[in-house]
């Protein structure tokens, strides 16, 4: 009997396959990191190699199935989730013409033109996102720079849609990932013909929309050969990574607050209507639950920043972790645990609080080393300051969301890869001043996708039942009143310092960690 649910995730920093049993236990996982390629002739560009990515995802599927000792016929269904905003374009024979990941930022001129023409405000009003990394400027860029591609566009999809296409041969989308294109009418949860016509974009190329949890096809023989899956296995829509992560921690009712921590961090609140910020700071997308939306502030490159620090400076800690048989990040957190809140005055300048209308980040920096005190101003302080930077960004985004939603959180759910440790969740609790809950299953995105698929296949009568049955909590982190008081002052100082560092970028003296088109 089929008794496993297989999820595929095309993330910003890696591709993975995670398999769950029907009780929500993670049975197996396989993952491979990837890095998008930049084209020197197009500053800010990032390319998504669909053939390489498909080979990686197929390998992850085969390795996860083998690691779990699972027979293909035991897999009840397959679904896919992915980073948002990344898009794929196809020709009339459904061959891939062009693809980019979420952070492709080449369309600077085109985004600026949309801003000057007032089109960016229209997109934000209808679709809930600014023109930084969404589809419209990319279409304009292709029309201007790659007419050979633009003239042949017959279909488009988002990245998780592309995974479903490779499995089934059918191009469809769902509201969660489709709304990240910037071409959705949020209220109607489908493509906005008004925006498509107003922006003079190609007509008739946009896939049909099915809500999350719809069976849209079966694994076709060619995909079965590549992945080792059984041909005919049902394939189900689930959704974008963050929205699936929200489902995976039971955030399926308005008023839920969640931080999904991975390569990027999303600080999100669930609402029963789209929230459109007059100042265009956070963004709003459709939730995976019909009739619900999520508004989020993004923390940028938090996962990449800690990975960079690990690989650049912590070889001895990595070697120690291998000898002990533990995660290297556990060793780094044990090192940073010795440091008090505020990292002995050392400040990390990496991501900034999100303002979509002018989304850019200062040059990555550590400030205020005490060269006379190396034992209190070194590696362990840097690593703690990196984690504090992420918490400050998340907290700043949270304050914006409380203003828009008219409510605050009594507790916070923290999930994703960044929640695996013991120090980062405690720093979050101390910065916010409220309890932080960490789920048993840290891969909340994959679990949420599995829950959505399980309901579609009839294993759960509703998402409420799936939540009650599958979502469990590993630990609760309560804030320290003294640490919270200290962090309020450290956060205030960080918010004052960051704009001064950003000014050096504006003056052309330093290069930003990342800047969005149109900023």
XYZ file of C-alpha atoms in Angstrom:
519
model
C 0.000 0.000 0.000
C 1.248 3.555 -0.738
C 2.396 5.033 2.549
C 4.920 7.757 1.796
C 4.688 11.340 0.555
C 7.616 12.628 -1.522
C 8.398 16.339 -1.793
C 10.864 18.126 -4.052
C 12.210 21.582 -3.181
C 14.067 23.835 -5.625
C 15.481 26.295 -3.094
C 17.672 29.341 -3.402
C 20.798 27.564 -2.189
C 20.066 23.897 -2.846
C 17.795 21.263 -4.308
C 16.409 18.573 -2.047
C 14.013 15.684 -1.723
C 12.319 14.958 1.597
C 10.097 11.914 2.167
C 7.531 11.622 4.972
C 5.354 8.801 6.168
C 1.667 9.428 6.722
C 2.280 10.258 10.390
C 4.525 13.162 9.394
C 7.810 11.497 10.311
C 10.707 12.422 8.066
C 11.863 9.122 6.630
C 14.640 10.264 4.328
C 16.236 13.342 2.802
C 18.814 14.017 0.134
C 20.165 17.461 -0.672
C 22.741 19.066 -2.948
C 23.843 22.675 -2.816
C 23.831 24.773 -5.955
C 24.906 28.288 -6.820
C 23.322 30.283 -9.670
C 25.630 31.444 -12.439
C 26.155 35.102 -13.246
C 26.863 36.430 -16.729
C 29.621 39.081 -16.669
C 28.117 40.899 -19.638
C 24.860 41.428 -17.700
C 25.549 42.954 -14.254
C 23.263 41.594 -11.556
C 22.251 38.596 -13.641
C 21.662 35.113 -12.290
C 20.864 32.185 -14.574
C 18.986 29.032 -13.582
C 20.282 26.028 -15.520
C 17.196 23.849 -15.786
C 19.051 20.817 -17.129
C 21.616 20.888 -14.337
C 18.893 21.505 -11.766
C 16.774 18.629 -13.061
C 19.793 16.312 -12.857
C 20.398 17.408 -9.248
C 16.752 17.021 -8.255
C 16.509 13.616 -9.956
C 19.629 12.501 -8.096
C 18.165 13.747 -4.806
C 14.963 11.802 -5.430
C 16.877 8.585 -6.175
C 19.153 8.982 -3.137
C 16.287 9.810 -0.755
C 14.253 6.827 -1.912
C 17.279 4.559 -1.510
C 18.168 6.011 1.904
C 14.655 5.361 3.156
C 14.615 1.790 1.835
C 11.420 2.671 -0.014
C 9.975 0.875 -3.018
C 8.636 3.245 -5.719
C 5.166 1.705 -5.489
C 5.027 2.712 -1.798
C 5.097 6.415 -2.711
C 1.532 7.732 -2.695
C 2.249 11.028 -4.424
C 4.789 13.635 -5.429
C 4.713 17.413 -5.108
C 7.121 20.300 -5.606
C 7.842 23.570 -3.888
C 10.428 26.205 -4.715
C 11.808 29.658 -4.124
C 9.452 32.404 -5.262
C 9.906 34.863 -8.198
C 12.141 32.579 -10.278
C 10.602 32.003 -13.706
C 10.925 29.742 -16.735
C 10.004 30.547 -20.343
C 9.185 27.936 -23.005
C 8.822 27.864 -26.793
C 5.899 26.428 -28.754
C 7.282 22.888 -28.275
C 7.546 23.413 -24.513
C 11.340 23.522 -24.671
C 12.950 25.828 -22.103
C 14.097 29.097 -23.665
C 15.310 30.930 -20.559
C 15.141 30.645 -16.790
C 16.276 32.698 -13.820
C 16.188 32.263 -10.016
C 14.574 34.684 -7.611
C 17.547 37.025 -7.150
C 18.241 37.761 -10.801
C 18.659 41.561 -10.762
C 19.687 42.448 -14.291
C 16.549 44.437 -15.221
C 17.646 47.642 -13.485
C 16.860 50.023 -16.339
C 13.500 48.403 -16.969
C 12.509 48.561 -13.277
C 13.461 52.248 -13.198
C 11.314 52.906 -16.271
C 8.343 51.231 -14.606
C 8.869 53.299 -11.469
C 9.025 56.580 -13.403
C 5.905 55.679 -15.379
C 3.930 54.878 -12.225
C 3.593 51.239 -13.280
C 5.444 49.971 -10.200
C 2.779 51.516 -7.972
C 0.038 49.836 -10.027
C 1.752 46.457 -9.749
C 2.114 46.866 -5.989
C -1.514 47.962 -5.584
C -2.896 44.977 -7.506
C -0.210 42.338 -7.054
C 1.318 43.206 -3.681
C 4.985 43.305 -4.696
C 7.445 45.908 -5.949
C 9.315 45.621 -9.257
C 12.598 44.448 -7.736
C 12.732 40.759 -8.663
C 9.375 39.994 -10.259
C 8.486 39.077 -13.838
C 7.456 42.362 -15.541
C 10.908 44.052 -15.687
C 12.437 40.752 -16.800
C 10.043 40.546 -19.732
C 10.957 44.094 -20.705
C 14.660 43.263 -20.374
C 14.312 40.254 -22.662
C 12.401 42.313 -25.213
C 15.211 44.879 -25.239
C 18.284 42.632 -24.959
C 17.233 39.159 -26.128
C 14.638 39.643 -28.829
C 15.574 36.212 -30.180
C 14.171 34.703 -26.964
C 11.320 37.139 -26.429
C 9.871 36.552 -29.905
C 9.645 32.793 -29.287
C 7.929 32.829 -25.870
C 4.861 30.584 -25.959
C 4.481 29.599 -22.289
C 5.759 30.738 -18.902
C 5.821 29.265 -15.423
C 7.412 29.710 -12.040
C 10.121 27.351 -10.776
C 7.996 24.915 -8.766
C 5.648 24.808 -11.757
C 8.647 23.793 -13.872
C 9.379 20.854 -11.523
C 5.766 19.691 -11.894
C 6.145 20.085 -15.661
C 9.243 17.858 -15.688
C 7.269 15.252 -13.758
C 3.967 15.401 -15.682
C 4.520 17.261 -18.955
C 1.832 19.731 -17.908
C 2.414 23.457 -17.188
C 0.156 24.779 -14.407
C 0.519 27.070 -11.400
C -1.084 27.736 -8.021
C -1.857 31.058 -6.304
C 1.073 30.934 -3.874
C 3.837 30.679 -6.469
C 1.899 32.433 -9.238
C 1.379 35.522 -7.110
C 5.157 35.856 -6.695
C 5.353 36.762 -10.394
C 3.928 40.233 -9.719
C 1.282 39.561 -12.377
C -1.495 38.295 -10.129
C -4.617 40.024 -8.941
C -4.253 39.152 -5.262
C -7.920 39.562 -4.444
C -9.021 37.253 -7.266
C -6.081 34.832 -6.803
C -5.393 34.568 -10.528
C -3.598 36.341 -13.358
C -4.340 40.044 -13.707
C -5.334 40.791 -17.277
C -5.307 44.460 -16.304
C -1.607 44.341 -15.448
C -0.686 42.177 -18.432
C -2.335 44.637 -20.824
C -1.153 47.752 -19.005
C 2.456 46.504 -19.115
C 2.181 45.376 -22.744
C 3.320 41.840 -21.913
C 2.818 38.721 -24.031
C -0.767 37.464 -24.079
C -1.929 33.890 -23.703
C 1.257 32.442 -22.217
C 0.172 32.187 -18.563
C -0.682 28.726 -17.185
C -4.025 27.721 -15.692
C -4.310 28.267 -11.935
C -5.220 25.499 -9.496
C -5.369 25.966 -5.746
C -2.737 24.219 -3.651
C -3.674 20.597 -3.117
C -4.952 19.738 -6.607
C -3.984 16.547 -8.427
C -2.743 17.849 -11.782
C -1.196 14.790 -13.386
C 0.937 11.693 -13.019
C 4.632 10.947 -13.219
C 5.223 10.289 -16.900
C 7.539 7.491 -18.103
C 10.407 9.798 -19.054
C 10.390 11.361 -15.574
C 10.114 7.930 -13.977
C 13.245 6.832 -15.820
C 15.162 9.905 -14.620
C 14.038 9.767 -10.989
C 13.317 6.116 -10.287
C 9.719 6.931 -9.384
C 6.852 4.757 -10.546
C 5.184 5.999 -13.714
C 1.590 6.937 -12.922
C 2.309 8.202 -9.395
C -0.055 11.147 -8.710
C 1.471 14.635 -8.834
C -0.099 17.395 -6.726
C 0.265 21.182 -6.528
C 1.493 22.404 -3.159
C 2.979 25.886 -3.362
C 5.806 28.304 -2.808
C 8.400 27.542 -0.164
C 7.392 30.046 2.501
C 3.669 29.377 2.232
C 4.273 25.636 2.468
C 6.479 26.323 5.479
C 3.607 28.168 7.115
C 1.329 25.176 6.576
C 4.057 22.909 7.936
C 3.895 24.636 11.328
C 0.098 24.873 11.388
C -0.117 28.572 10.444
C -3.399 28.169 8.615
C -5.507 30.766 10.431
C -5.368 34.577 10.374
C -3.240 36.089 13.129
C -0.505 33.429 12.986
C 3.093 34.719 13.163
C 6.001 32.722 11.738
C 9.644 33.237 10.841
C 10.841 30.814 8.173
C 14.625 30.793 8.358
C 16.689 29.515 5.446
C 18.930 31.144 2.874
C 16.544 34.072 3.158
C 14.339 34.649 6.189
C 10.650 35.463 5.910
C 8.874 37.105 8.847
C 5.204 36.578 8.067
C 1.696 37.174 9.370
C -1.437 35.449 8.048
C -4.498 37.582 7.233
C -7.982 37.120 5.787
C -7.454 39.914 3.250
C -4.504 41.216 1.236
C -2.510 43.859 3.121
C -1.109 46.549 0.834
C 1.381 48.865 2.547
C 1.088 52.516 1.399
C 4.865 52.815 1.872
C 5.653 49.647 -0.143
C 7.822 48.044 2.539
C 6.860 44.339 2.880
C 5.121 42.290 0.226
C 1.878 40.330 0.183
C 1.216 37.014 -1.562
C -1.546 34.419 -1.607
C -1.409 31.814 1.145
C -1.806 28.105 0.429
C -5.196 28.181 2.174
C -8.002 29.587 -0.008
C -9.285 32.883 1.350
C -6.046 33.663 3.185
C -2.983 35.775 2.398
C 0.427 36.286 3.946
C 2.426 39.486 4.283
C 6.149 39.168 4.846
C 9.356 41.067 5.353
C 12.469 39.432 3.929
C 15.802 39.034 5.668
C 18.438 38.704 3.019
C 21.158 36.018 2.694
C 21.115 35.018 6.386
C 21.733 31.361 5.529
C 24.388 32.251 2.961
C 26.105 34.583 5.454
C 26.577 31.891 8.084
C 27.626 29.379 5.396
C 30.186 31.905 4.102
C 31.562 32.464 7.606
C 31.777 28.718 8.230
C 33.633 28.042 4.987
C 35.873 31.122 5.068
C 37.031 31.180 8.699
C 36.021 28.024 10.572
C 37.939 25.086 9.130
C 39.139 23.991 12.576
C 35.554 24.054 13.910
C 34.355 22.067 10.897
C 37.088 19.475 11.478
C 36.150 19.288 15.167
C 32.494 18.761 14.226
C 33.465 15.883 11.936
C 35.482 14.260 14.710
C 32.580 14.632 17.141
C 29.992 13.542 14.602
C 27.922 16.728 14.988
C 26.744 19.547 12.749
C 29.463 22.221 12.292
C 26.887 24.877 13.113
C 26.435 23.278 16.552
C 30.123 23.798 17.220
C 29.898 27.409 16.037
C 26.924 28.075 18.303
C 28.702 26.498 21.288
C 31.535 28.903 20.573
C 29.202 31.910 20.239
C 27.193 30.888 23.320
C 30.063 32.177 25.455
C 29.422 35.733 24.212
C 26.840 37.983 25.922
C 24.043 39.823 24.058
C 25.521 42.529 21.888
C 28.655 40.502 21.047
C 30.940 42.657 23.209
C 30.054 45.649 21.077
C 30.834 44.019 17.713
C 28.175 44.840 15.107
C 27.396 42.800 11.977
C 26.208 44.752 8.954
C 24.705 42.342 6.454
C 20.979 42.306 5.602
C 18.746 45.310 6.254
C 15.081 45.556 7.214
C 13.008 45.247 4.046
C 11.747 48.306 2.204
C 10.651 46.942 -1.169
C 10.579 50.367 -2.812
C 14.327 50.825 -2.129
C 15.559 47.307 -1.380
C 19.334 47.330 -1.032
C 21.904 46.258 1.507
C 25.147 47.725 2.765
C 28.544 46.172 2.106
C 28.917 43.110 4.379
C 30.924 44.278 7.367
C 31.880 43.650 10.974
C 32.289 46.863 12.940
C 33.947 47.845 16.204
C 36.620 45.245 16.863
C 38.613 45.846 20.017
C 42.154 45.171 18.818
C 43.454 45.308 22.383
C 41.187 42.445 23.468
C 41.344 39.557 20.999
C 39.742 37.146 23.491
C 36.529 39.266 23.492
C 36.627 40.526 19.918
C 37.163 37.642 17.539
C 35.600 34.679 15.810
C 32.992 33.802 18.413
C 31.782 37.418 18.591
C 31.539 37.573 14.792
C 29.395 34.474 14.617
C 27.052 35.645 17.359
C 26.824 39.066 15.681
C 25.782 37.343 12.433
C 22.927 35.622 14.257
C 22.013 38.888 15.984
C 21.929 40.693 12.632
C 19.359 38.178 11.375
C 17.277 38.590 14.539
C 17.382 42.396 14.253
C 16.222 42.274 10.631
C 13.411 39.887 11.512
C 12.361 42.052 14.458
C 12.389 45.203 12.322
C 10.188 43.487 9.749
C 7.897 42.307 12.538
C 7.417 45.867 13.795
C 6.328 46.949 10.303
C 3.883 44.039 10.084
C 2.338 44.795 13.478
C 1.699 48.330 12.248
C -0.041 47.082 9.091
C -1.965 44.205 10.640
C -3.015 46.119 13.740
C -2.009 43.238 15.987
C 1.087 41.807 17.634
C 2.216 38.294 18.468
C 1.960 36.611 21.845
C 4.369 33.938 20.619
C 6.435 33.288 17.508
C 7.050 30.129 15.512
C 10.593 29.762 14.163
C 11.185 27.050 11.562
C 13.471 26.189 8.664
C 17.136 25.262 8.676
C 18.148 28.218 10.853
C 15.968 26.943 13.704
C 17.951 23.713 14.069
C 20.366 25.175 16.589
C 19.948 26.082 20.232
C 21.364 29.624 20.197
C 19.601 31.322 17.287
C 16.076 30.577 18.616
C 17.084 31.936 22.026
C 18.484 35.106 20.462
C 15.181 35.486 18.604
C 13.198 35.137 21.841
C 15.434 37.634 23.616
C 15.280 40.194 20.794
C 11.483 39.921 20.373
C 10.731 39.590 24.072
C 8.168 36.815 23.473
C 8.320 33.001 23.539
C 9.638 31.263 20.419
C 8.442 27.781 19.468
C 10.520 25.451 17.294
C 8.814 22.482 15.605
C 10.082 18.922 15.668
C 10.291 18.866 11.866
C 12.615 21.716 10.910
C 12.019 21.190 7.193
C 8.626 22.832 7.604
C 8.388 23.724 3.916
C 8.647 20.092 2.878
C 6.292 18.934 5.651
C 3.744 21.578 4.649
C 3.937 20.453 1.040
C 3.401 16.864 2.207
C 0.417 17.902 4.327
C -1.185 19.696 1.393
C -0.588 16.665 -0.817
C -1.862 14.242 1.837
C -5.146 16.136 2.057
C -5.478 16.114 -1.739
C -4.945 12.342 -1.818
C -7.487 11.729 0.963
C -5.139 10.769 3.791
C -6.329 13.752 5.862
C -9.808 15.201 5.741
C -8.554 18.771 6.102
C -5.453 20.806 6.827
C -6.775 21.242 10.363
C -6.717 17.462 10.822
C -3.260 17.259 9.256
C -2.005 19.977 11.608
C -3.402 18.225 14.678
C -1.885 14.928 13.580
C 1.493 15.967 12.193
C 2.698 19.243 13.743
C 4.614 18.778 16.993
C 6.837 21.107 18.986
C 10.386 20.289 19.989
C 11.123 23.166 22.310
C 9.934 26.525 23.569
C 12.463 29.306 24.152
C 11.398 31.893 26.726
C 12.961 35.351 26.669
C 15.300 36.590 29.353
C 14.003 39.971 30.611
C 17.533 41.276 31.084
C 18.652 40.070 27.654
C 15.564 41.597 26.038
C 16.278 44.943 27.687
C 19.880 44.797 26.456
C 18.810 43.858 22.967
C 16.382 46.759 22.734
C 19.362 49.092 23.078
C 21.572 47.040 20.751
C 18.797 46.974 18.136
C 18.348 50.734 18.377
C 22.065 51.255 17.846
C 22.165 48.799 14.919
C 19.275 50.640 13.237
C 21.152 53.926 13.651
C 24.451 52.588 12.313
C 23.090 50.707 9.296
C 21.948 53.769 7.267
C 25.393 55.313 7.666
C 27.001 52.186 6.227
C 24.438 52.153 3.436
C 25.380 55.733 2.604
C 28.873 54.520 1.644
C 27.208 52.300 -0.949
C 25.090 55.187 -2.212
C 28.245 57.262 -2.606
C 29.888 54.527 -4.669
C 32.667 53.920 -2.145
C 31.572 50.353 -1.301
C 29.689 47.658 -3.184
C 26.351 46.483 -1.744
C 25.820 42.904 -0.632
C 22.860 42.989 -3.030
C 20.661 45.661 -4.486
C 17.395 45.265 -6.311
C 16.748 46.700 -9.765
C 15.303 50.177 -9.584
C 17.126 51.152 -6.378
